[in-house]
Coordinates of C-alpha atoms in Angstrom, one line a residue:
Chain I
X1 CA -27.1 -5.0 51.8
X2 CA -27.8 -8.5 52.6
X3 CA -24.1 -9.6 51.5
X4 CA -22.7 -7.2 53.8
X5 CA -23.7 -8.1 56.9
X6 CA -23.5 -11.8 56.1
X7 CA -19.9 -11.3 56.6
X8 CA -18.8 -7.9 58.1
X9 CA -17.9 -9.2 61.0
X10 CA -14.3 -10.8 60.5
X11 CA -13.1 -9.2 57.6
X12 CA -9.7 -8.0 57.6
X13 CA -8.6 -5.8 54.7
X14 CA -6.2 -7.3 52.0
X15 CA -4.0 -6.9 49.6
X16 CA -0.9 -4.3 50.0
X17 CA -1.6 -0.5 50.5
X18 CA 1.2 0.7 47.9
X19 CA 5.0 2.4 48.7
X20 CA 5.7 5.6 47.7
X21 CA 6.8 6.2 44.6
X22 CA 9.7 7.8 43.2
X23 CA 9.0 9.8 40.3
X24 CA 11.0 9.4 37.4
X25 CA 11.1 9.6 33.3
X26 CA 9.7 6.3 33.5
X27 CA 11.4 3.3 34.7
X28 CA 10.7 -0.3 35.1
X29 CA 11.9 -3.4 37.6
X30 CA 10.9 -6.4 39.1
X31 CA 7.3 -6.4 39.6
X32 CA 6.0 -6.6 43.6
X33 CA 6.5 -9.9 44.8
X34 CA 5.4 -12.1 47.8
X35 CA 2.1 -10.1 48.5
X36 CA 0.2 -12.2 51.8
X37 CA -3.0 -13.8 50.0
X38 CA -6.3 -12.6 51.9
X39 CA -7.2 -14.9 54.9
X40 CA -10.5 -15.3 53.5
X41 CA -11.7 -17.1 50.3
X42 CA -14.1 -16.4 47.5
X43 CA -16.8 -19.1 46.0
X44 CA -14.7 -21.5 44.8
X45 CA -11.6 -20.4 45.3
X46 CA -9.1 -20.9 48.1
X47 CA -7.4 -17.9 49.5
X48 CA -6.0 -15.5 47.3
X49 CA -4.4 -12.3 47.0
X50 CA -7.0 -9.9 46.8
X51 CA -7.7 -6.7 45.5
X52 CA -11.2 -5.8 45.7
X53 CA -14.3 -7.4 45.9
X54 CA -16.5 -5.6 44.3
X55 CA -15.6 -6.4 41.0
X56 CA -13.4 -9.3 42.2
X57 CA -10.2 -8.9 41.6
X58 CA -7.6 -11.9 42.9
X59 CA -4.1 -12.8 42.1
X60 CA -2.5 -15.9 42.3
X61 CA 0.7 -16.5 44.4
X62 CA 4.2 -17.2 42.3
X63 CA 4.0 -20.6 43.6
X64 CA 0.9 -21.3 41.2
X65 CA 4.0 -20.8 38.1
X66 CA 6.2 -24.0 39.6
X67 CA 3.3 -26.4 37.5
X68 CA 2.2 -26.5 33.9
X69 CA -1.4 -26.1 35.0
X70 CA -3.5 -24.0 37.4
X71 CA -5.8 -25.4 39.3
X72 CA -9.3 -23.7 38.9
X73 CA -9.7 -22.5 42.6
X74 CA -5.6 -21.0 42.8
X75 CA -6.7 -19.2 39.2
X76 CA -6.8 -15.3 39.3
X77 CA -9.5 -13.3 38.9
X78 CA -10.3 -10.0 37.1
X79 CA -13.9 -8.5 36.3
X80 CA -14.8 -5.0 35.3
X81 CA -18.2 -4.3 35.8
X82 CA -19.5 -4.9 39.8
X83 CA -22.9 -6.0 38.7
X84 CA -22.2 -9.9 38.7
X85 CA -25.2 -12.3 38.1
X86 CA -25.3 -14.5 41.3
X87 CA -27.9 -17.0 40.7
X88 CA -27.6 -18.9 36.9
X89 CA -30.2 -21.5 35.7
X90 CA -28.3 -23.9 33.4
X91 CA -31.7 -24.8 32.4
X92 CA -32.7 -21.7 30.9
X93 CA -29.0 -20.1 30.0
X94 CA -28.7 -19.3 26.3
X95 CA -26.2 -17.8 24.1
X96 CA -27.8 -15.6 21.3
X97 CA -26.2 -14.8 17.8
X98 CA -27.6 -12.2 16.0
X99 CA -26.8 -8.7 13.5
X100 CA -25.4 -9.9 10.1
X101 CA -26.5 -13.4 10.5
X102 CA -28.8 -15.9 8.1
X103 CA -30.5 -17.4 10.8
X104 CA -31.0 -16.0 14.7
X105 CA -29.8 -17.9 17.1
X106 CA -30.2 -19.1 20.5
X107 CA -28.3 -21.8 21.7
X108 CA -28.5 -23.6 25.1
X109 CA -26.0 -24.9 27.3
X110 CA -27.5 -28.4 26.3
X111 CA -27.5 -27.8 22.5
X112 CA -23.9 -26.5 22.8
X113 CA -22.8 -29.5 24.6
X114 CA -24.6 -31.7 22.3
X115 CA -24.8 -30.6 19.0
X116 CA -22.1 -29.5 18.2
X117 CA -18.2 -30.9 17.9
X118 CA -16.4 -30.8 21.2
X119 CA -13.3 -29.5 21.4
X120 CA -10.1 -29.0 23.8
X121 CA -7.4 -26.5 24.0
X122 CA -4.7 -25.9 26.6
X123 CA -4.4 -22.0 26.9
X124 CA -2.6 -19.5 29.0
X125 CA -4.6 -16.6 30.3
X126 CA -3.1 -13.5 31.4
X127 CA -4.3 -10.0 32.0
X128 CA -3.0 -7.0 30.1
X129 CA -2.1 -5.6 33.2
X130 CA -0.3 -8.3 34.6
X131 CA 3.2 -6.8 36.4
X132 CA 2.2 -3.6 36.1
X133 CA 3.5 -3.0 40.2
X134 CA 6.9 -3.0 37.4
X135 CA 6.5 0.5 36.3
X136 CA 7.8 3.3 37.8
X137 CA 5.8 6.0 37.7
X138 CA 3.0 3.9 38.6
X139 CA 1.0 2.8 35.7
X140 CA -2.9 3.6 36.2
X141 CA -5.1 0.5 37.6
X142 CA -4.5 -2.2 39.7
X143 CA -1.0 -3.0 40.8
X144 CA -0.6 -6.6 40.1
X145 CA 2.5 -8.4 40.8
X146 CA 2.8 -11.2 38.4
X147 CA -0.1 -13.4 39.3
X148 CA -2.7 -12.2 37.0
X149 CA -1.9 -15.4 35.1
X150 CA -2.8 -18.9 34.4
X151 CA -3.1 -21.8 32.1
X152 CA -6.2 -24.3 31.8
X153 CA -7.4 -27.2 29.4
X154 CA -10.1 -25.2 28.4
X155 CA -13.6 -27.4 26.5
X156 CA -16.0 -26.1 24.6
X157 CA -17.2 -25.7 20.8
X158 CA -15.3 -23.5 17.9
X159 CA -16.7 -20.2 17.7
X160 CA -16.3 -20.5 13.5
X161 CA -19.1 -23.7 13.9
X162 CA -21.4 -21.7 15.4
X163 CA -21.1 -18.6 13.5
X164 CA -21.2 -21.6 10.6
X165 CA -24.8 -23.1 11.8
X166 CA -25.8 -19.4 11.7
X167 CA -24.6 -18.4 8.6
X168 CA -22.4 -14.7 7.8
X169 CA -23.9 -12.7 6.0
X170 CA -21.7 -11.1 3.0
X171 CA -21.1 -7.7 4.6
X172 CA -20.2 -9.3 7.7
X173 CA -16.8 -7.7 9.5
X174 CA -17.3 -8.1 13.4
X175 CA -17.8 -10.0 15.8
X176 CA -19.3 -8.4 19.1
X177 CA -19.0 -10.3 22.5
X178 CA -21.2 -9.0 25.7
X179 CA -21.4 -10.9 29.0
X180 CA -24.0 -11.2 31.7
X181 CA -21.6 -8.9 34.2
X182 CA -23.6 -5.4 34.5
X183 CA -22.4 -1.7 35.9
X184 CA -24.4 0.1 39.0
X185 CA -25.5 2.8 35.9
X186 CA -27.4 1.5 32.9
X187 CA -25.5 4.4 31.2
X188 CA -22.4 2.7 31.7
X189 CA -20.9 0.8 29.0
X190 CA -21.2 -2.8 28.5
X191 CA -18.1 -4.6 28.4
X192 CA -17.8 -5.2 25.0
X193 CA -15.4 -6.9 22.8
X194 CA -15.1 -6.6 19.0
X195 CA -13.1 -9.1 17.0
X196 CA -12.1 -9.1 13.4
X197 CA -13.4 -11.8 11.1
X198 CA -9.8 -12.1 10.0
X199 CA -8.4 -12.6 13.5
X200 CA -10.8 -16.3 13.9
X201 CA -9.1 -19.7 13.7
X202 CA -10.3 -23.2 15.0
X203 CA -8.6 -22.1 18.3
X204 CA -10.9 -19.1 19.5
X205 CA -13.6 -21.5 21.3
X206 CA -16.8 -20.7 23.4
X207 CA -15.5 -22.5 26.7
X208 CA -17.9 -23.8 29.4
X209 CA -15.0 -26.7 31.4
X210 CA -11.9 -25.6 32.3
X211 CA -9.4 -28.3 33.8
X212 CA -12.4 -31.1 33.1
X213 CA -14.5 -29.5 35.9
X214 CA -17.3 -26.5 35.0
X215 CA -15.4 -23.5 34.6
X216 CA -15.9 -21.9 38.2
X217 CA -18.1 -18.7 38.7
X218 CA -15.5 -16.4 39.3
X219 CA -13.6 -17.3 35.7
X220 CA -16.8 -16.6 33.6
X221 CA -19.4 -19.8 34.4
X222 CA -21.1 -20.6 32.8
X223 CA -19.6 -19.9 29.5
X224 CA -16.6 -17.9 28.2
X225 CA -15.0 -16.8 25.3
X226 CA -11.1 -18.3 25.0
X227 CA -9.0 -16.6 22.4
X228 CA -5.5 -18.5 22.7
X229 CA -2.5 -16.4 22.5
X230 CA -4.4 -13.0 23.4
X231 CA -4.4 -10.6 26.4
X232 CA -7.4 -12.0 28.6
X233 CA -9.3 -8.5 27.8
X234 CA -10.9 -10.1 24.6
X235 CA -12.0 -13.4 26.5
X236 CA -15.5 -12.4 27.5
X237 CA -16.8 -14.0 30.6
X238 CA -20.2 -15.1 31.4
X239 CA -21.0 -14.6 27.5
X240 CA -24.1 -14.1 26.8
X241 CA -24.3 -12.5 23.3
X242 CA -22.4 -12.3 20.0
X243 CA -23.6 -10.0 17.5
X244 CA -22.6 -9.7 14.2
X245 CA -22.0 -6.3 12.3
X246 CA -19.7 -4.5 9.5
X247 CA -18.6 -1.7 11.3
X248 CA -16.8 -1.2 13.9
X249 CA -18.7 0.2 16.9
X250 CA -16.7 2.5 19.4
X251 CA -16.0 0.6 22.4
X252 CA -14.4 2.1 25.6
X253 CA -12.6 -0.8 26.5
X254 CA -11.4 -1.4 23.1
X255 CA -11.0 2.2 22.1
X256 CA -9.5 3.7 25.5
X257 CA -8.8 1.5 28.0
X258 CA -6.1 -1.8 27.1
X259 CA -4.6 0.3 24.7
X260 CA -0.4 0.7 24.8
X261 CA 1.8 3.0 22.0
X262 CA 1.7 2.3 18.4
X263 CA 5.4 2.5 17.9
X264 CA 8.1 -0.4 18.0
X265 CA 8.9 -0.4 21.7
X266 CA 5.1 0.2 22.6
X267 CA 6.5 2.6 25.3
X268 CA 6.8 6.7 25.9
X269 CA 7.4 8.7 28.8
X270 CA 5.4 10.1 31.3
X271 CA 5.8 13.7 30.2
X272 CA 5.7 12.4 26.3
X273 CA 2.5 10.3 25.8
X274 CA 2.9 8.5 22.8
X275 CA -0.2 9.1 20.2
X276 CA -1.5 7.0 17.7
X277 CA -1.9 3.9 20.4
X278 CA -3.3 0.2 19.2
X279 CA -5.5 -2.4 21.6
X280 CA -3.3 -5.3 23.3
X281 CA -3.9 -8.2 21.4
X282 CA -1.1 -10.7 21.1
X283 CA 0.7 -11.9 23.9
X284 CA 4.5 -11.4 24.3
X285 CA 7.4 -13.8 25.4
X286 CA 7.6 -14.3 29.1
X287 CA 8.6 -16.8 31.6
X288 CA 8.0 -17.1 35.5
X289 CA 9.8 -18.7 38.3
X290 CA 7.4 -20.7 40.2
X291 CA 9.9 -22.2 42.7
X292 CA 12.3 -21.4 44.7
X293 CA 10.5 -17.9 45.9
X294 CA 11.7 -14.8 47.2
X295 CA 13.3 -14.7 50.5
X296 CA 13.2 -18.9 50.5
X297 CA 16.2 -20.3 52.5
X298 CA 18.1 -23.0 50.3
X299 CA 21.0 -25.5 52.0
X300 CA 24.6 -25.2 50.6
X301 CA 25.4 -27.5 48.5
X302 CA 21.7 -29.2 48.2
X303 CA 20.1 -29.8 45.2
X304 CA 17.8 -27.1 44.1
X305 CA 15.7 -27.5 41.0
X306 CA 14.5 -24.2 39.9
X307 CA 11.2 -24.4 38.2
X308 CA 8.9 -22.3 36.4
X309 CA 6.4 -21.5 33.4
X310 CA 7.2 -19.7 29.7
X311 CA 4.8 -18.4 27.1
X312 CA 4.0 -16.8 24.4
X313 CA 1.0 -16.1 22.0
X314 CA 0.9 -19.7 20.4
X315 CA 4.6 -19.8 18.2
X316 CA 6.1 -21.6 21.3
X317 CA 8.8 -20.9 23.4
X318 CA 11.8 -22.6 22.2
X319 CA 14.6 -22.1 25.3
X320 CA 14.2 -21.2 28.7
X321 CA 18.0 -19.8 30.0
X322 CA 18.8 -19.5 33.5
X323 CA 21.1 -17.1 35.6
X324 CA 22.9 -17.2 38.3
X325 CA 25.7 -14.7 37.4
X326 CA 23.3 -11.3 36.9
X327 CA 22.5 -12.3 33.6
X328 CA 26.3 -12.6 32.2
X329 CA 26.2 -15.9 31.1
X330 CA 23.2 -18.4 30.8
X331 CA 22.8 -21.9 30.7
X332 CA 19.9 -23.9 29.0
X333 CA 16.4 -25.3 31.4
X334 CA 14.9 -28.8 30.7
X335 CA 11.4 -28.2 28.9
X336 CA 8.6 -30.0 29.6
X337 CA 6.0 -29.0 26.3
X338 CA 3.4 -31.4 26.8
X339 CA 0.0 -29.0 26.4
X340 CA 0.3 -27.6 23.2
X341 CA 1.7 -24.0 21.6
X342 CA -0.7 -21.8 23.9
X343 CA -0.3 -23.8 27.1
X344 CA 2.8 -22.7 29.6
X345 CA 6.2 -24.5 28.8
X346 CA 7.6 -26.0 31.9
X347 CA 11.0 -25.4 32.7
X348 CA 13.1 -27.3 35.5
X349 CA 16.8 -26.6 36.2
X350 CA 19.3 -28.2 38.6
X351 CA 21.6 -26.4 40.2
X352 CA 23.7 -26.7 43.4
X353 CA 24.4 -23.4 45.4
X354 CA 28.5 -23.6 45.9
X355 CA 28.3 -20.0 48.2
X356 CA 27.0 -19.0 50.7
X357 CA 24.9 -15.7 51.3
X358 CA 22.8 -14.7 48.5
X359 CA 21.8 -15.8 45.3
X360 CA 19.4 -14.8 42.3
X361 CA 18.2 -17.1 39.8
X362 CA 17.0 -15.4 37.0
X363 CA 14.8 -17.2 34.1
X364 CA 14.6 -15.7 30.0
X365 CA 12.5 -17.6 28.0
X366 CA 13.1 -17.0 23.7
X367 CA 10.5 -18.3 21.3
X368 CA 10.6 -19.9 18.0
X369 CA 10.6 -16.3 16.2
X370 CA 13.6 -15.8 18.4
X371 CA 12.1 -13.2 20.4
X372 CA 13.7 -13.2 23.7
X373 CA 12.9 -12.1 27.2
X374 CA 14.4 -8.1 27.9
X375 CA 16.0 -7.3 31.1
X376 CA 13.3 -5.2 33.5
X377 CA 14.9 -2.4 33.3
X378 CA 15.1 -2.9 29.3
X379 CA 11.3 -2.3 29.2
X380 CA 9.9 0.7 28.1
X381 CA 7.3 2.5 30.3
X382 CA 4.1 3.0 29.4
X383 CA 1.3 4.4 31.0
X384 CA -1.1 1.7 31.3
X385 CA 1.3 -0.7 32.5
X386 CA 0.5 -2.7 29.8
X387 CA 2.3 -6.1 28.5
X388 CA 5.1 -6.0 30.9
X389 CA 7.3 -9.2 30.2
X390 CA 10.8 -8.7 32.0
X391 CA 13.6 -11.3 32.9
X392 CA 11.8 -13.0 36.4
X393 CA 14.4 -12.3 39.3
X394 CA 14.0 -14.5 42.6
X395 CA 16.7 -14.2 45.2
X396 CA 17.4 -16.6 47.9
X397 CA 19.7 -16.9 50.8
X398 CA 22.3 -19.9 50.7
X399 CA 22.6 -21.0 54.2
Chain S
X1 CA -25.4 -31.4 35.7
X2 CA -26.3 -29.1 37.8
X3 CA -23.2 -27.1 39.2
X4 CA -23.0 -27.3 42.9
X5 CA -22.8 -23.4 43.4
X6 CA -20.2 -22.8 46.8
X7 CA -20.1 -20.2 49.3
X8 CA -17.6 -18.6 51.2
X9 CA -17.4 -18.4 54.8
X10 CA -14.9 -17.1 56.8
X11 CA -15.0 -18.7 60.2
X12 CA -12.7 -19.7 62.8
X13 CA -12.0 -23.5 61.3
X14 CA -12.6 -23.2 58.2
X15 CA -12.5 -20.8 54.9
X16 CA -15.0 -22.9 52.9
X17 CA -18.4 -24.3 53.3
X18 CA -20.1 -25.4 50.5
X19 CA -24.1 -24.6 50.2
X20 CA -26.2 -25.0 46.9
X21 CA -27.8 -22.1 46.2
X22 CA -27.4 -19.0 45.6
X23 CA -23.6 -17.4 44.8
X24 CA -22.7 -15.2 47.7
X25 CA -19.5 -12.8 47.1
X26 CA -17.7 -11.8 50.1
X27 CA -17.5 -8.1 51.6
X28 CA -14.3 -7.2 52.5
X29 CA -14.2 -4.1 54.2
X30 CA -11.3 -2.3 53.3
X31 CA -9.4 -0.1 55.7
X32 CA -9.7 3.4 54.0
X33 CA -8.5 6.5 55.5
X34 CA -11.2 8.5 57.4
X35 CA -10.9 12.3 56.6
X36 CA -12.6 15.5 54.8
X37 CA -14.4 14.2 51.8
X38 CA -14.7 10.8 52.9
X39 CA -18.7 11.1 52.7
X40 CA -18.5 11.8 49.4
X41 CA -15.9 9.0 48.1
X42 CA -18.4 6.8 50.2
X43 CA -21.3 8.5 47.8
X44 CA -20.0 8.4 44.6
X45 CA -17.3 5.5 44.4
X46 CA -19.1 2.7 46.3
X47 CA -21.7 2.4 44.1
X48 CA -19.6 1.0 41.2
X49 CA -16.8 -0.1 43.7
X50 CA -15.1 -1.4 46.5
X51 CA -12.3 0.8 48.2
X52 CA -9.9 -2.0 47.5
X53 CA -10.1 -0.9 43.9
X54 CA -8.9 2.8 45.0
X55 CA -6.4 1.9 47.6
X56 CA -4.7 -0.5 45.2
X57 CA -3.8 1.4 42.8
X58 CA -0.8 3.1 44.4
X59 CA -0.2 6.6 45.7
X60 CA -0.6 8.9 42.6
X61 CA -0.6 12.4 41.3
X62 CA -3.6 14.6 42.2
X63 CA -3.9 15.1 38.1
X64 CA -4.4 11.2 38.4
X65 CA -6.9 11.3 40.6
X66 CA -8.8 14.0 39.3
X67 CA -8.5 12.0 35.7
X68 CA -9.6 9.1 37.0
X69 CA -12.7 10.7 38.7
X70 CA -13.3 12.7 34.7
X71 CA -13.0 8.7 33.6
X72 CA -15.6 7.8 35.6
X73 CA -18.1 10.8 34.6
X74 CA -17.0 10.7 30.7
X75 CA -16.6 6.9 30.2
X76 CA -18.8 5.1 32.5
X77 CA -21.7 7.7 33.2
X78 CA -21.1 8.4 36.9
X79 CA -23.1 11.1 37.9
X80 CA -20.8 12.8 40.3
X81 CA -21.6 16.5 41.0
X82 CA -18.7 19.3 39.8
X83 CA -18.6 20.0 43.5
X84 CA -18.1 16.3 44.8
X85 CA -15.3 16.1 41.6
X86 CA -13.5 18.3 43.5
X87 CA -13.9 16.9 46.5
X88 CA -13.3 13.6 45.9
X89 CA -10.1 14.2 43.9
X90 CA -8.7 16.8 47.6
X91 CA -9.4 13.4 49.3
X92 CA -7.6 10.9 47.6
X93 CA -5.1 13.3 46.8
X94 CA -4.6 14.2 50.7
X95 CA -4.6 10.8 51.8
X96 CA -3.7 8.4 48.0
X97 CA -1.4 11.1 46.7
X98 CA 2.0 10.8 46.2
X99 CA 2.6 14.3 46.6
X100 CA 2.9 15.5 42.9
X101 CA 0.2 17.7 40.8
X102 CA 1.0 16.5 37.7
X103 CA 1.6 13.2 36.7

């Protein structure tokens, strides 16, 4: 108990304690917006919205979407298991391959650095569960707003080279993924990941820098797995083992949790539960305003330049539209695409407030498949408040 | 190469001090409601985690809570008594419901 009293003694409890809810057949709107980050900060990390502690969990403020980057200590936070390795000897860390394998290995940070071809990619990250304060009923698990996001240059090796040096064997199907983070119980299951053999490419990289600095404790130090264009479920933190096998092995995390309707609109009702469901894998199309915010004051007649962030799983966004009107007509945002198909696209748009009072900007991103951006009340409901990706609303008053 | 490994300390000037060593997580003591049953949220949920992860999920159904609670027993091995089951799921109900049985 050692942590605890190191800092009982000015703690102030954050994040929101929820509204009440209205119950309904299942409705969605704008996610919660403009939650106070905590007055405290975690190890390396500057204040942010926070959840829990125990695991961490911490959001990042809307302002973190006005650039094409996040900076490592504004980037959110999400672990599952409380049991956290605190102390790591980068002398002595190793990453073991094993199961369905020619040759065992056990490669160390030094090896991975050095031996083997180094490699860069520029990837958005965003929990499953990001904006699920947007369903109504409330969704089970944490109610983020829309900050369980980010993008990083993320450095490390290709997973396919080191499952190359090791060698498949013929039978071999998938690919396990286990990190250092532990539950209270040994009985507890590990938090496992299971790819597909099918579902590598040169993108899906064992990461140890993010943003040219080591990636920072919180986000999975020393190593993590990056899977570009998925749900952040599947990127592993702290990764510790990959094991080989050709069956599937029943995961809970694969197999319950992260998990949304296997039918076109991936939705159903409260009352109706929707059964077969499928894992979250692929990221849809979604854009955020990083600037101006909610509630900001804006000068009539100024010159505003609305900015913000658009992804999607890696087939690139290919407009960003921007409302004023309620969403009756739209007019084109500047793109900045400097980072790649996986990074966030960033949009700018100029616009001068004519009236006074209020005014909502609203930002729709499309990609190249021409999948566009629905309106939040467009989105069907589901009960994990999974993969919400609604038209972004900020309102301001023109003064 | 080594990684200079931080710590965070909240203190009147200033929200970071960096130490090597040892990383040291904050405690944030969450304000939960006190009432009937508390000891046993404080038994059974602490161990895996803190009450921000209860309190931030949103006022809910007491079929929520009480699934939630079989979650923990079923899926991640909790061994939580039939007795403090019930328990647990009258407290957050009572004082994390939002006033419905059923979800």
């Amino acid at each position: 108990m050692k942590r605890r009293e190191f800092l009982k003694t000015s703690m102030v409890a954050s994040a929101a304690i929820l509204g009440t809810t209205a119950l309904s057949a299942g409705e969605t709107h704008q996610p919660i917006d403009g939650r106070k980050v905590s007055d405290m900060a975690f190890p390396e990390k500057r204040p942010l919205i926070t959840y829990s502690d125990r695991p961490p969990l911490l959001e990042s403020p809307r302002s973190t979407f006005a650039r094409g980057i996040t900076e490592n200590d504004e980037f959110f936070v999400r672990w599952h298991l409380p049991d956290i390795p605190t102390h790591i000897d980068t002398d002595t860390y190793t990453i073991k391959i094993d199961g369905l394998v020619e040759e065992k290995l056990e490669i160390s940070l030094k090896e991975l650095k050095n031996d083997f071809e180094q490699v860069e990619v520029t990837a958005v990250l965003q929990c499953g569960g990001n904006s699920r304060s947007a369903f109504t009923p409330i969704a089970g698990g944490i109610q983020w707003g829309s900050g369980a996001m980010g993008c990083a240059k993320w450095k490390g090796v290709r997973l396919s080279d080191i499952l190359n040096r090791a060698g498949l064997k013929k039978d071999a199907h998938w690919i396990g993924f286990n990190g250092k983070d532990n539950a209270a119980y040994y009985e507890t299951p590990n938090f496992v990941r299971e790819l597909e053999i099918e579902e590598l490419n040169d993108h899906v990289i064992i990461a140890y820098e993010m943003n040219g600095e080591d990636l920072p404790y919180l986000n999975g130090f020393p190593l993590r797995l990056v899977i570009p264009g998925y749900y952040s479920d599947s990127w592993v933190k702290m990764l510790s083992n990959i094991t080989v096998t050709n069956k599937y092995k029943s995961l809970f995390f694969m197999d319950v949790a992260y998990r949304v309707p296997d039918n076109k609109c991936e939705c159903e009702t409260p009352k109706h539960k929707f059964k077969p469901t499928k894992p979250i894998t692929n990221m849809n199309v979604k854009s955020v305003i990083g600037y101006p915010e909610n509630g900001m004051k804006l000068y009539h007649n100024s010159h505003v330049v609305v900015r913000g962030v658009a992804f999607d799983d890696g087939h690139g966004i290919k407009e960003v539209l921007i409302s004023v009107d309620a969403g009756k007509t739209w007019e084109k945002a500047l793109l900045k695409q400097e980072n790649g198909r996986y990074a966030y696209t960033e949009f700018r748009y100029a616009y001068k407030p004519a009236k006074y009072g209020k005014l909502t900007f609203m930002a729709k991103a499309i990609n190249r498949l021409g999948d566009e951006q629905p309106f939040a009340k467009d989105i069907g409901w589901n009960h994990g408040g999974y993969k919400y990706n609604g038209i972004d609303e900020v309102t301001v008053e023109v003064v | 190469m080594k990684k200079l490994l931080l710590i965070a300390i909240l203190s009147a000037g200033s929200l970071f001090a960096q130490v090597k060593g040892d990383i040291e997580v904050p405690y944030i003591s969450y304000q939960i409601k006190m009432g009937k049953g508390f000891d046993a949220v404080q038994a059974n949920c602490l161990m895996c985690h803190s009450f921000g992860y209860i309190i931030n999920q949103g006022p809910q159904s007491r079929e929520f809570w009480h699934k939630k609670i079989e979650k923990m027993i079923v899926h991640f091995k909790a061994p939580i008594s039939k007795e403090d089951e019930k328990i647990v799921t009258d407290y957050l109900f009572k004082h994390y419901g939002n006033g419905e049985l059923k979800e």
